[in-house]
PDB file of C-alpha atoms in Angstrom:
ATOM      1  CA  MET P   1       0.000   0.000   0.000  1.00 34.00           C
ATOM      2  CA  SER P   2       1.318   3.485  -0.852  1.00 38.00           C
ATOM      3  CA  ARG P   3       1.442   6.382   1.587  1.00 36.00           C
ATOM      4  CA  THR P   4      -1.894   7.649   0.185  1.00 42.00           C
ATOM      5  CA  GLY P   5      -3.519   4.308   0.934  1.00 45.00           C
ATOM      6  CA  ARG P   6      -3.851   3.347  -2.720  1.00 50.00           C
ATOM      7  CA  ASP P   7      -2.692   0.029  -4.105  1.00 50.00           C
ATOM      8  CA  PRO P   8       0.689   0.941  -5.674  1.00 43.00           C
ATOM      9  CA  HIS P   9       0.422  -1.883  -8.216  1.00 56.00           C
ATOM     10  CA  PRO P  10      -3.071  -1.760  -9.753  1.00 70.00           C
ATOM     11  CA  VAL P  11      -3.805  -3.592 -12.950  1.00 82.00           C
ATOM     12  CA  ILE P  12      -5.763  -0.639 -14.397  1.00 92.00           C
ATOM     13  CA  ALA P  13      -6.079   3.074 -13.617  1.00 95.00           C
ATOM     14  CA  CYS P  14      -8.608   5.372 -15.311  1.00 97.00           C
ATOM     15  CA  GLY P  15      -9.502   9.008 -15.040  1.00 97.00           C
ATOM     16  CA  GLU P  16     -10.583  12.254 -16.634  1.00 98.00           C
ATOM     17  CA  VAL P  17      -9.033  15.723 -16.503  1.00 98.00           C
ATOM     18  CA  ARG P  18     -11.075  18.871 -17.151  1.00 98.00           C
ATOM     19  CA  THR P  19      -9.040  21.985 -18.022  1.00 98.00           C
ATOM     20  CA  CYS P  20     -10.243  25.557 -18.459  1.00 98.00           C
ATOM     21  CA  LEU P  21      -9.453  29.201 -17.794  1.00 98.00           C
ATOM     22  CA  LEU P  22     -10.246  30.306 -14.258  1.00 98.00           C
ATOM     23  CA  PRO P  23     -13.308  32.594 -14.540  1.00 97.00           C
ATOM     24  CA  THR P  24     -11.776  35.778 -13.153  1.00 97.00           C
ATOM     25  CA  ARG P  25     -10.234  38.931 -14.629  1.00 97.00           C
ATOM     26  CA  ASP P  26      -6.834  38.719 -12.923  1.00 96.00           C
ATOM     27  CA  ALA P  27      -4.735  35.724 -11.939  1.00 97.00           C
ATOM     28  CA  LEU P  28      -5.172  34.795  -8.283  1.00 98.00           C
ATOM     29  CA  ASP P  29      -2.311  35.310  -5.886  1.00 97.00           C
ATOM     30  CA  GLU P  30      -1.172  32.416  -3.731  1.00 97.00           C
ATOM     31  CA  ARG P  31      -3.287  33.319  -0.716  1.00 97.00           C
ATOM     32  CA  ALA P  32      -6.507  33.549  -2.761  1.00 98.00           C
ATOM     33  CA  ALA P  33      -5.631  30.351  -4.642  1.00 98.00           C
ATOM     34  CA  VAL P  34      -5.198  28.420  -1.389  1.00 98.00           C
ATOM     35  CA  LYS P  35      -8.535  29.714  -0.145  1.00 97.00           C
ATOM     36  CA  LEU P  36     -10.228  28.778  -3.423  1.00 98.00           C
ATOM     37  CA  LEU P  37      -8.970  25.192  -3.349  1.00 98.00           C
ATOM     38  CA  ARG P  38      -9.631  24.423   0.301  1.00 97.00           C
ATOM     39  CA  LEU P  39     -12.131  21.702  -0.552  1.00 96.00           C
ATOM     40  CA  ARG P  40     -11.698  19.931   2.785  1.00 95.00           C
ATOM     41  CA  PRO P  41     -11.165  21.589   6.172  1.00 93.00           C
ATOM     42  CA  ASP P  42      -9.227  18.637   7.590  1.00 94.00           C
ATOM     43  CA  GLU P  43      -6.398  18.641   5.016  1.00 95.00           C
ATOM     44  CA  ARG P  44      -4.131  21.407   3.816  1.00 96.00           C
ATOM     45  CA  VAL P  45      -3.833  22.777   0.309  1.00 98.00           C
ATOM     46  CA  ARG P  46      -0.438  21.993  -1.219  1.00 97.00           C
ATOM     47  CA  VAL P  47       1.629  24.709  -2.894  1.00 97.00           C
ATOM     48  CA  SER P  48       4.617  24.320  -5.196  1.00 96.00           C
ATOM     49  CA  ARG P  49       6.461  27.460  -6.306  1.00 95.00           C
ATOM     50  CA  HIS P  50       9.039  26.040  -8.701  1.00 93.00           C
ATOM     51  CA  PRO P  51       9.317  26.015 -11.659  1.00 93.00           C
ATOM     52  CA  ASN P  52       5.957  27.807 -11.522  1.00 94.00           C
ATOM     53  CA  ARG P  53       3.276  28.402  -8.922  1.00 96.00           C
ATOM     54  CA  TYR P  54       1.099  25.315  -8.638  1.00 97.00           C
ATOM     55  CA  VAL P  55      -1.636  24.906  -6.030  1.00 98.00           C
ATOM     56  CA  VAL P  56      -3.376  21.564  -5.411  1.00 98.00           C
ATOM     57  CA  SER P  57      -6.492  20.898  -3.342  1.00 98.00           C
ATOM     58  CA  PRO P  58      -6.871  18.017  -0.902  1.00 98.00           C
ATOM     59  CA  GLU P  59      -8.299  14.851  -2.400  1.00 97.00           C
ATOM     60  CA  VAL P  60     -12.058  14.417  -2.179  1.00 97.00           C
ATOM     61  CA  LEU P  61     -13.475  10.900  -2.193  1.00 97.00           C
ATOM     62  CA  THR P  62     -16.770   9.911  -3.828  1.00 97.00           C
ATOM     63  CA  GLY P  63     -18.236   6.542  -2.899  1.00 97.00           C
ATOM     64  CA  VAL P  64     -19.588   4.478  -5.777  1.00 97.00           C
ATOM     65  CA  ASP P  65     -21.293   1.107  -6.173  1.00 97.00           C
ATOM     66  CA  CYS P  66     -22.208   0.594  -9.807  1.00 95.00           C
ATOM     67  CA  PRO P  67     -21.300  -1.249 -13.013  1.00 95.00           C
ATOM     68  CA  LEU P  68     -18.137  -0.250 -14.864  1.00 95.00           C
ATOM     69  CA  PRO P  69     -18.300   0.850 -18.514  1.00 94.00           C
ATOM     70  CA  THR P  70     -17.367  -1.861 -21.016  1.00 93.00           C
ATOM     71  CA  ASP P  71     -17.584  -1.838 -24.790  1.00 93.00           C
ATOM     72  CA  THR P  72     -19.007  -5.363 -24.862  1.00 91.00           C
ATOM     73  CA  GLY P  73     -21.877  -4.582 -22.530  1.00 86.00           C
ATOM     74  CA  ALA P  74     -20.515  -6.992 -19.914  1.00 87.00           C
ATOM     75  CA  ARG P  75     -21.832  -6.015 -16.496  1.00 88.00           C
ATOM     76  CA  VAL P  76     -18.951  -5.726 -14.022  1.00 90.00           C
ATOM     77  CA  ARG P  77     -19.847  -4.316 -10.625  1.00 94.00           C
ATOM     78  CA  ALA P  78     -17.258  -2.300  -8.702  1.00 96.00           C
ATOM     79  CA  VAL P  79     -17.402  -0.757  -5.238  1.00 97.00           C
ATOM     80  CA  GLY P  80     -15.112   1.790  -3.637  1.00 97.00           C
ATOM     81  CA  THR P  81     -14.146   5.440  -3.939  1.00 97.00           C
ATOM     82  CA  VAL P  82     -13.167   7.714  -6.820  1.00 98.00           C
ATOM     83  CA  GLY P  83     -10.558  10.307  -5.874  1.00 97.00           C
ATOM     84  CA  SER P  84     -10.841  13.849  -7.191  1.00 98.00           C
ATOM     85  CA  HIS P  85      -8.946  17.092  -6.728  1.00 98.00           C
ATOM     86  CA  ALA P  86      -8.399  20.478  -8.337  1.00 98.00           C
ATOM     87  CA  SER P  87      -5.168  22.239  -9.275  1.00 98.00           C
ATOM     88  CA  LEU P  88      -4.464  25.827 -10.257  1.00 98.00           C
ATOM     89  CA  VAL P  89      -1.494  26.838 -12.419  1.00 98.00           C
ATOM     90  CA  GLU P  90      -0.103  30.343 -11.806  1.00 97.00           C
ATOM     91  CA  GLY P  91      -3.511  31.419 -10.534  1.00 98.00           C
ATOM     92  CA  ARG P  92      -4.827  31.286 -14.081  1.00 98.00           C
ATOM     93  CA  VAL P  93      -5.661  27.785 -15.420  1.00 98.00           C
ATOM     94  CA  ILE P  94      -7.842  25.455 -13.352  1.00 98.00           C
ATOM     95  CA  GLN P  95      -7.894  21.677 -13.692  1.00 98.00           C
ATOM     96  CA  ALA P  96     -10.172  19.130 -12.059  1.00 98.00           C
ATOM     97  CA  THR P  97      -9.191  15.470 -12.073  1.00 98.00           C
ATOM     98  CA  ALA P  98     -11.162  12.385 -11.058  1.00 98.00           C
ATOM     99  CA  SER P  99      -9.545   8.959 -11.158  1.00 97.00           C
ATOM    100  CA  PHE P 100      -9.563   5.463  -9.727  1.00 97.00           C
ATOM    101  CA  SER P 101      -7.459   2.321  -9.833  1.00 95.00           C
ATOM    102  CA  LEU P 102      -8.449  -1.334  -9.951  1.00 93.00           C
ATOM    103  CA  PRO P 103      -6.485  -4.072  -8.164  1.00 86.00           C
ATOM    104  CA  ALA P 104      -5.408  -7.218  -9.918  1.00 76.00           C
ATOM    105  CA  VAL P 105      -7.742  -9.323  -7.773  1.00 80.00           C
ATOM    106  CA  GLY P 106     -11.316  -8.440  -6.787  1.00 87.00           C
ATOM    107  CA  THR P 107     -13.720 -10.106  -4.360  1.00 91.00           C
ATOM    108  CA  ASP P 108     -16.368 -12.755  -4.854  1.00 90.00           C
ATOM    109  CA  ARG P 109     -18.991 -10.669  -3.033  1.00 93.00           C
ATOM    110  CA  ARG P 110     -19.589  -7.129  -1.841  1.00 94.00           C
ATOM    111  CA  GLN P 111     -17.788  -6.194   1.372  1.00 95.00           C
ATOM    112  CA  ALA P 112     -18.665  -3.754   4.166  1.00 96.00           C
ATOM    113  CA  TRP P 113     -17.823  -0.094   3.459  1.00 95.00           C
ATOM    114  CA  SER P 114     -14.939  -0.204   5.943  1.00 95.00           C
ATOM    115  CA  TYR P 115     -13.166  -2.562   3.529  1.00 95.00           C
ATOM    116  CA  TYR P 116     -13.259   0.054   0.763  1.00 95.00           C
ATOM    117  CA  LEU P 117     -12.602   3.162   2.845  1.00 93.00           C
ATOM    118  CA  VAL P 118      -9.079   2.006   3.703  1.00 93.00           C
ATOM    119  CA  ARG P 119      -8.407   1.884  -0.065  1.00 93.00           C
ATOM    120  CA  PRO P 120      -9.027   5.518  -1.086  1.00 95.00           C
ATOM    121  CA  GLY P 121      -9.205   6.108  -4.817  1.00 96.00           C
ATOM    122  CA  SER P 122      -9.545   2.403  -5.522  1.00 95.00           C
ATOM    123  CA  LEU P 123     -12.520   0.474  -6.886  1.00 96.00           C
ATOM    124  CA  VAL P 124     -12.717  -3.227  -6.083  1.00 95.00           C
ATOM    125  CA  PRO P 125     -14.515  -5.354  -8.668  1.00 94.00           C
ATOM    126  CA  VAL P 126     -16.941  -8.043  -7.650  1.00 93.00           C
ATOM    127  CA  GLY P 127     -15.833 -10.919  -9.828  1.00 87.00           C
ATOM    128  CA  GLN P 128     -13.517 -10.838 -12.842  1.00 86.00           C
ATOM    129  CA  VAL P 129     -12.681  -7.739 -14.870  1.00 85.00           C
ATOM    130  CA  PRO P 130     -12.397  -8.033 -18.673  1.00 88.00           C
ATOM    131  CA  GLN P 131      -9.455  -5.636 -18.849  1.00 90.00           C
ATOM    132  CA  ARG P 132      -9.499  -4.750 -22.540  1.00 92.00           C
ATOM    133  CA  ALA P 133     -13.284  -4.363 -22.628  1.00 93.00           C
ATOM    134  CA  LEU P 134     -13.096  -2.002 -19.647  1.00 94.00           C
ATOM    135  CA  VAL P 135     -10.367   0.145 -21.206  1.00 94.00           C
ATOM    136  CA  ARG P 136     -12.257   0.478 -24.489  1.00 95.00           C
ATOM    137  CA  GLY P 137     -15.563   1.081 -22.731  1.00 94.00           C
ATOM    138  CA  PHE P 138     -14.121   3.776 -20.496  1.00 95.00           C
ATOM    139  CA  LEU P 139     -12.562   5.644 -23.420  1.00 95.00           C
ATOM    140  CA  LEU P 140     -15.834   5.508 -25.370  1.00 92.00           C
ATOM    141  CA  GLY P 141     -17.490   7.602 -22.668  1.00 87.00           C
ATOM    142  CA  HIS P 142     -20.369   7.480 -20.236  1.00 80.00           C
ATOM    143  CA  ARG P 143     -23.295   5.155 -20.717  1.00 83.00           C
ATOM    144  CA  PRO P 144     -26.491   5.398 -18.646  1.00 86.00           C
ATOM    145  CA  GLY P 145     -26.304   3.344 -15.491  1.00 89.00           C
ATOM    146  CA  ARG P 146     -22.504   2.996 -15.631  1.00 93.00           C
ATOM    147  CA  LEU P 147     -19.737   4.793 -13.748  1.00 95.00           C
ATOM    148  CA  ASP P 148     -19.273   8.393 -14.959  1.00 96.00           C
ATOM    149  CA  VAL P 149     -15.935   9.742 -13.760  1.00 96.00           C
ATOM    150  CA  GLY P 150     -16.221  12.860 -15.930  1.00 96.00           C
ATOM    151  CA  SER P 151     -19.250  14.096 -14.001  1.00 96.00           C
ATOM    152  CA  ILE P 152     -17.265  13.833 -10.752  1.00 98.00           C
ATOM    153  CA  ALA P 153     -14.495  16.006 -12.202  1.00 98.00           C
ATOM    154  CA  GLU P 154     -17.090  18.457 -13.520  1.00 97.00           C
ATOM    155  CA  SER P 155     -18.707  18.704 -10.090  1.00 98.00           C
ATOM    156  CA  VAL P 156     -15.349  19.785  -8.638  1.00 98.00           C
ATOM    157  CA  LEU P 157     -15.124  22.590 -11.225  1.00 97.00           C
ATOM    158  CA  ALA P 158     -18.717  23.618 -10.498  1.00 97.00           C
ATOM    159  CA  ARG P 159     -18.033  23.753  -6.779  1.00 97.00           C
ATOM    160  CA  ILE P 160     -15.021  26.006  -7.326  1.00 97.00           C
ATOM    161  CA  SER P 161     -16.814  28.306  -9.777  1.00 96.00           C
ATOM    162  CA  ARG P 162     -19.516  29.047  -7.189  1.00 96.00           C
ATOM    163  CA  GLN P 163     -17.034  30.887  -4.944  1.00 95.00           C
ATOM    164  CA  ASP P 164     -18.181  34.339  -5.948  1.00 93.00           C
ATOM    165  CA  ARG P 165     -16.274  36.098  -3.163  1.00 95.00           C
ATOM    166  CA  ILE P 166     -13.028  35.094  -4.876  1.00 97.00           C
ATOM    167  CA  LEU P 167     -14.038  34.896  -8.554  1.00 97.00           C
ATOM    168  CA  ASP P 168     -15.529  37.816 -10.483  1.00 96.00           C
ATOM    169  CA  HIS P 169     -16.573  35.691 -13.541  1.00 97.00           C
ATOM    170  CA  ASP P 170     -15.084  38.263 -15.920  1.00 96.00           C
ATOM    171  CA  PRO P 171     -12.230  36.402 -17.674  1.00 96.00           C
ATOM    172  CA  PRO P 172      -9.838  38.382 -19.883  1.00 95.00           C
ATOM    173  CA  LEU P 173     -10.473  36.137 -22.889  1.00 95.00           C
ATOM    174  CA  THR P 174     -12.923  33.494 -24.000  1.00 94.00           C
ATOM    175  CA  ALA P 175     -11.546  29.975 -24.130  1.00 96.00           C
ATOM    176  CA  ALA P 176     -13.280  26.628 -24.399  1.00 96.00           C
ATOM    177  CA  GLY P 177     -12.481  23.905 -21.898  1.00 97.00           C
ATOM    178  CA  THR P 178     -11.059  20.504 -22.793  1.00 97.00           C
ATOM    179  CA  ARG P 179     -11.513  16.953 -21.448  1.00 98.00           C
ATOM    180  CA  LEU P 180      -8.772  14.355 -21.350  1.00 98.00           C
ATOM    181  CA  ARG P 181     -10.075  10.839 -20.711  1.00 97.00           C
ATOM    182  CA  TRP P 182      -7.273   8.380 -19.981  1.00 98.00           C
ATOM    183  CA  THR P 183      -6.506   4.780 -19.075  1.00 97.00           C
ATOM    184  CA  ALA P 184      -3.291   3.163 -17.867  1.00 95.00           C
ATOM    185  CA  VAL P 185      -2.529  -0.575 -17.839  1.00 94.00           C
ATOM    186  CA  ARG P 186       0.572  -2.526 -16.889  1.00 90.00           C
ATOM    187  CA  THR P 187       3.161  -3.237 -19.544  1.00 86.00           C
ATOM    188  CA  ALA P 188       3.850  -6.854 -20.352  1.00 79.00           C
ATOM    189  CA  ALA P 189       7.203  -8.272 -19.286  1.00 74.00           C
ATOM    190  CA  GLY P 190      10.010  -6.758 -21.346  1.00 74.00           C
ATOM    191  CA  GLU P 191       7.821  -4.065 -22.956  1.00 81.00           C
ATOM    192  CA  GLU P 192       8.628  -0.364 -22.893  1.00 83.00           C
ATOM    193  CA  PRO P 193       6.065   2.204 -21.679  1.00 85.00           C
ATOM    194  CA  SER P 194       3.870   3.468 -24.518  1.00 88.00           C
ATOM    195  CA  SER P 195       1.056   5.886 -25.253  1.00 91.00           C
ATOM    196  CA  LEU P 196      -1.669   6.556 -27.803  1.00 92.00           C
ATOM    197  CA  PHE P 197      -3.109  10.076 -27.842  1.00 93.00           C
ATOM    198  CA  THR P 198      -6.106  11.082 -29.961  1.00 93.00           C
ATOM    199  CA  LYS P 199      -8.182  14.234 -30.366  1.00 91.00           C
ATOM    200  CA  GLY P 200     -11.923  14.102 -30.878  1.00 87.00           C
ATOM    201  CA  GLU P 201     -14.736  16.591 -31.244  1.00 81.00           C
ATOM    202  CA  ASP P 202     -16.036  19.058 -28.639  1.00 87.00           C
ATOM    203  CA  GLY P 203     -12.750  19.327 -26.761  1.00 91.00           C
ATOM    204  CA  LEU P 204     -12.427  15.594 -26.015  1.00 96.00           C
ATOM    205  CA  ARG P 205      -9.023  13.933 -25.979  1.00 96.00           C
ATOM    206  CA  THR P 206      -8.229  10.322 -25.113  1.00 96.00           C
ATOM    207  CA  LEU P 207      -4.984   8.784 -23.950  1.00 96.00           C
ATOM    208  CA  GLU P 208      -4.118   5.082 -23.627  1.00 96.00           C
ATOM    209  CA  LEU P 209      -1.033   4.392 -21.525  1.00 95.00           C
ATOM    210  CA  SER P 210       0.970   1.231 -20.884  1.00 92.00           C
ATOM    211  CA  LEU P 211       3.150   1.821 -17.827  1.00 90.00           C
ATOM    212  CA  PRO P 212       5.584  -0.165 -15.678  1.00 86.00           C
ATOM    213  CA  SER P 213       3.844  -2.224 -13.009  1.00 79.00           C
ATOM    214  CA  GLY P 214       5.784  -0.661 -10.137  1.00 80.00           C
ATOM    215  CA  LEU P 215       4.585   2.860 -10.935  1.00 85.00           C
ATOM    216  CA  PRO P 216       1.892   4.268  -8.597  1.00 87.00           C
ATOM    217  CA  PRO P 217      -1.356   5.665 -10.090  1.00 88.00           C
ATOM    218  CA  THR P 218      -0.383   9.192  -8.971  1.00 91.00           C
ATOM    219  CA  ALA P 219       2.412   9.189 -11.576  1.00 92.00           C
ATOM    220  CA  ALA P 220      -0.103   8.501 -14.359  1.00 94.00           C
ATOM    221  CA  VAL P 221      -2.360  11.255 -13.002  1.00 96.00           C
ATOM    222  CA  GLY P 222       0.538  13.728 -13.039  1.00 96.00           C
ATOM    223  CA  LEU P 223       1.440  12.886 -16.623  1.00 95.00           C
ATOM    224  CA  CYS P 224      -2.159  13.250 -17.789  1.00 97.00           C
ATOM    225  CA  GLU P 225      -2.626  16.590 -16.039  1.00 97.00           C
ATOM    226  CA  GLU P 226       0.580  17.895 -17.596  1.00 96.00           C
ATOM    227  CA  LEU P 227      -0.513  16.775 -21.056  1.00 96.00           C
ATOM    228  CA  ALA P 228      -4.021  18.204 -20.578  1.00 97.00           C
ATOM    229  CA  LEU P 229      -2.600  21.576 -19.488  1.00 97.00           C
ATOM    230  CA  HIS P 230      -0.248  21.950 -22.439  1.00 96.00           C
ATOM    231  CA  ASP P 231      -2.791  20.651 -24.932  1.00 96.00           C
ATOM    232  CA  TRP P 232      -5.272  23.244 -23.636  1.00 97.00           C
ATOM    233  CA  LEU P 233      -2.693  26.044 -23.848  1.00 97.00           C
ATOM    234  CA  LEU P 234      -1.743  25.174 -27.409  1.00 96.00           C
ATOM    235  CA  THR P 235      -5.369  24.736 -28.491  1.00 96.00           C
ATOM    236  CA  THR P 236      -6.412  28.059 -26.975  1.00 97.00           C
ATOM    237  CA  VAL P 237      -3.557  30.067 -28.483  1.00 97.00           C
ATOM    238  CA  ALA P 238      -3.928  28.394 -31.891  1.00 95.00           C
ATOM    239  CA  ASP P 239      -7.659  29.175 -31.920  1.00 95.00           C
ATOM    240  CA  LYS P 240      -6.993  32.829 -31.117  1.00 94.00           C
ATOM    241  CA  LEU P 241      -4.408  33.129 -33.889  1.00 94.00           C
ATOM    242  CA  ASP P 242      -6.624  31.405 -36.449  1.00 92.00           C
ATOM    243  CA  GLY P 243      -7.840  34.076 -38.871  1.00 84.00           C
ATOM    244  CA  LEU P 244      -5.959  36.905 -37.134  1.00 85.00           C
ATOM    245  CA  PRO P 245      -6.266  40.037 -39.345  1.00 78.00           C
ATOM    246  CA  THR P 246      -3.054  41.202 -41.000  1.00 71.00           C
ATOM    247  CA  GLY P 247      -4.120  44.570 -42.379  1.00 65.00           C
ATOM    248  CA  ALA P 248      -2.714  47.713 -40.806  1.00 57.00           C
ATOM    249  CA  ALA P 249      -6.240  49.050 -40.265  1.00 60.00           C
ATOM    250  CA  ASP P 250      -6.876  46.284 -37.764  1.00 71.00           C
ATOM    251  CA  ASP P 251      -4.011  47.147 -35.395  1.00 76.00           C
ATOM    252  CA  ARG P 252      -6.083  47.856 -32.314  1.00 78.00           C
ATOM    253  CA  ALA P 253      -8.377  44.866 -32.850  1.00 82.00           C
ATOM    254  CA  VAL P 254      -5.346  42.597 -33.203  1.00 85.00           C
ATOM    255  CA  LEU P 255      -3.802  43.978 -30.027  1.00 86.00           C
ATOM    256  CA  ARG P 256      -7.015  43.190 -28.153  1.00 88.00           C
ATOM    257  CA  VAL P 257      -6.543  39.549 -29.189  1.00 91.00           C
ATOM    258  CA  LEU P 258      -2.802  39.285 -28.583  1.00 93.00           C
ATOM    259  CA  ARG P 259      -2.390  41.163 -25.324  1.00 93.00           C
ATOM    260  CA  PRO P 260      -4.380  38.702 -23.145  1.00 95.00           C
ATOM    261  CA  LEU P 261      -2.334  35.836 -24.584  1.00 96.00           C
ATOM    262  CA  VAL P 262       0.880  37.536 -23.506  1.00 95.00           C
ATOM    263  CA  ASP P 263      -0.446  38.649 -20.122  1.00 95.00           C
ATOM    264  CA  HIS P 264      -2.088  35.381 -19.104  1.00 96.00           C
ATOM    265  CA  LEU P 265      -0.898  32.365 -21.110  1.00 97.00           C
ATOM    266  CA  LEU P 266       2.521  32.532 -22.768  1.00 96.00           C
ATOM    267  CA  HIS P 267       4.496  32.162 -19.528  1.00 96.00           C
ATOM    268  CA  LEU P 268       2.620  28.970 -18.571  1.00 97.00           C
ATOM    269  CA  TRP P 269       4.339  26.736 -21.133  1.00 96.00           C
ATOM    270  CA  MET P 270       6.682  24.506 -19.110  1.00 94.00           C
ATOM    271  CA  PRO P 271       6.471  20.944 -20.440  1.00 92.00           C
ATOM    272  CA  ARG P 272       7.549  18.073 -18.137  1.00 90.00           C
ATOM    273  CA  ALA P 273       7.597  20.370 -15.110  1.00 90.00           C
ATOM    274  CA  ARG P 274       5.831  17.762 -12.976  1.00 91.00           C
ATOM    275  CA  VAL P 275       6.188  14.511 -14.899  1.00 91.00           C
ATOM    276  CA  ASP P 276       7.712  11.544 -13.045  1.00 91.00           C
ATOM    277  CA  ARG P 277      11.196  10.918 -14.421  1.00 88.00           C
ATOM    278  CA  VAL P 278      10.259   7.306 -15.204  1.00 87.00           C
ATOM    279  CA  LEU P 279       7.654   8.701 -17.618  1.00 90.00           C
ATOM    280  CA  ARG P 280       9.906  11.151 -19.448  1.00 87.00           C
ATOM    281  CA  THR P 281      10.159   8.733 -22.375  1.00 87.00           C
ATOM    282  CA  VAL P 282       6.368   8.594 -22.568  1.00 89.00           C
ATOM    283  CA  TRP P 283       6.213  12.383 -22.627  1.00 89.00           C
ATOM    284  CA  ASN P 284       8.830  12.445 -25.383  1.00 88.00           C
ATOM    285  CA  GLN P 285       6.662  10.053 -27.407  1.00 85.00           C
ATOM    286  CA  LEU P 286       3.681  12.358 -26.977  1.00 83.00           C
ATOM    287  CA  GLU P 287       5.813  15.339 -28.014  1.00 82.00           C
ATOM    288  CA  GLU P 288       7.481  13.740 -31.010  1.00 79.00           C
ATOM    289  CA  THR P 289       4.504  12.991 -33.248  1.00 75.00           C
ATOM    290  CA  PRO P 290       2.390  16.177 -32.953  1.00 76.00           C
ATOM    291  CA  GLY P 291       5.409  18.399 -32.217  1.00 83.00           C
ATOM    292  CA  TYR P 292       3.677  20.383 -29.494  1.00 89.00           C
ATOM    293  CA  SER P 293       6.706  22.386 -28.377  1.00 92.00           C
ATOM    294  CA  ARG P 294       7.709  23.231 -31.946  1.00 92.00           C
ATOM    295  CA  GLN P 295       4.199  24.466 -32.683  1.00 93.00           C
ATOM    296  CA  TRP P 296       4.069  26.457 -29.446  1.00 95.00           C
ATOM    297  CA  THR P 297       7.425  28.101 -30.202  1.00 94.00           C
ATOM    298  CA  ALA P 298       6.167  29.087 -33.647  1.00 95.00           C
ATOM    299  CA  HIS P 299       2.944  30.551 -32.197  1.00 95.00           C
ATOM    300  CA  ALA P 300       4.798  32.451 -29.467  1.00 95.00           C
ATOM    301  CA  GLN P 301       7.224  33.910 -32.008  1.00 95.00           C
ATOM    302  CA  ARG P 302       4.346  34.924 -34.265  1.00 93.00           C
ATOM    303  CA  ILE P 303       2.681  36.747 -31.361  1.00 93.00           C
ATOM    304  CA  ARG P 304       5.896  38.603 -30.519  1.00 92.00           C
ATOM    305  CA  ASP P 305       6.483  39.514 -34.175  1.00 90.00           C
ATOM    306  CA  GLN P 306       2.925  40.788 -34.556  1.00 88.00           C
ATOM    307  CA  LEU P 307       3.235  42.900 -31.415  1.00 87.00           C
ATOM    308  CA  ALA P 308       6.522  44.365 -32.644  1.00 86.00           C
ATOM    309  CA  LEU P 309       5.052  45.199 -36.061  1.00 82.00           C
ATOM    310  CA  ARG P 310       1.927  46.777 -34.553  1.00 76.00           C
ATOM    311  CA  ALA P 311       4.009  48.815 -32.127  1.00 74.00           C
ATOM    312  CA  ILE P 312       6.115  50.166 -34.995  1.00 74.00           C
ATOM    313  CA  HIS P 313       3.027  51.017 -37.016  1.00 65.00           C
ATOM    314  CA  LEU P 314       1.289  52.760 -34.122  1.00 61.00           C
ATOM    315  CA  ARG P 315       4.459  54.718 -33.363  1.00 63.00           C
ATOM    316  CA  ASP P 316       4.708  55.894 -36.971  1.00 60.00           C
ATOM    317  CA  GLU P 317       1.092  57.098 -36.816  1.00 61.00           C
ATOM    318  CA  VAL P 318       1.898  59.532 -34.003  1.00 51.00           C
ATOM    319  CA  PRO P 319       2.362  63.043 -35.484  1.00 54.00           C
ATOM    320  CA  GLY P 320       5.951  64.254 -35.390  1.00 54.00           C
ATOM    321  CA  ARG P 321       7.416  60.745 -34.926  1.00 51.00           C
ATOM    322  CA  ARG P 322       9.673  59.171 -37.543  1.00 49.00           C
TER     323      ARG P 322
END
């Protein structure tokens, strides 16, 4: 058992990460961020200041007793708790994550709740789990009557957004949220860690991971949150630059688009800042094919070039300036 009480060697881990812009005009300072994410009075909010300011709420547990999603329709009952938490990056981007792990061996009948409460964030199946059917079913999304982890993550975001004494609900730019639905299974003997990342419609992304058996579920969660954050950043900036006017007459309109990106988003790009070193090769795989960092560098340079050009043009418009 790990220090968090979770089984450190589950056969499957699954979760969903919701990422969006915090609904407030200015980035929150550390004190306000800690207050915002105090989801439980009995546990402290964690703060990391390097390489950027990162605030994480205590874990909240949701008890469940329901069938798991499978693509074959097989009915597999699981009982236990889903762990969820929120994190805030530089007081600006909020993420809510809900996840669970499954042990290699379940039980032949339902146990008393005390059995499950000492395994926080773990669901214990009653009977056998068809592993591949569960992975495919989870990635396909929620089905009525089956476990819906995404709604648990969404409820965390909703709870945070209701804190009107801290949030003014006047964000500096409009940006759609994204959802990253992920699964992680053990690698077979002799296999290297691997990943398969896909983008769907309506902000949905899916990620299939194969990870070393000795790696705790928290490492997979950290990797997925890091990927979700940088995917959201790149998607948001790319959407804002799509169709950006180039005519000189549009200088002020262009500046209204570019300035919030510089003020609130460009400094947040720090890939692998909180990825377990064992998973660096997995991150490199995710980076290599789509070329996220290369695309981000190109977008950031385009923003800086546009700002420089607009500044020169506006300066030349001032009477008496050459």
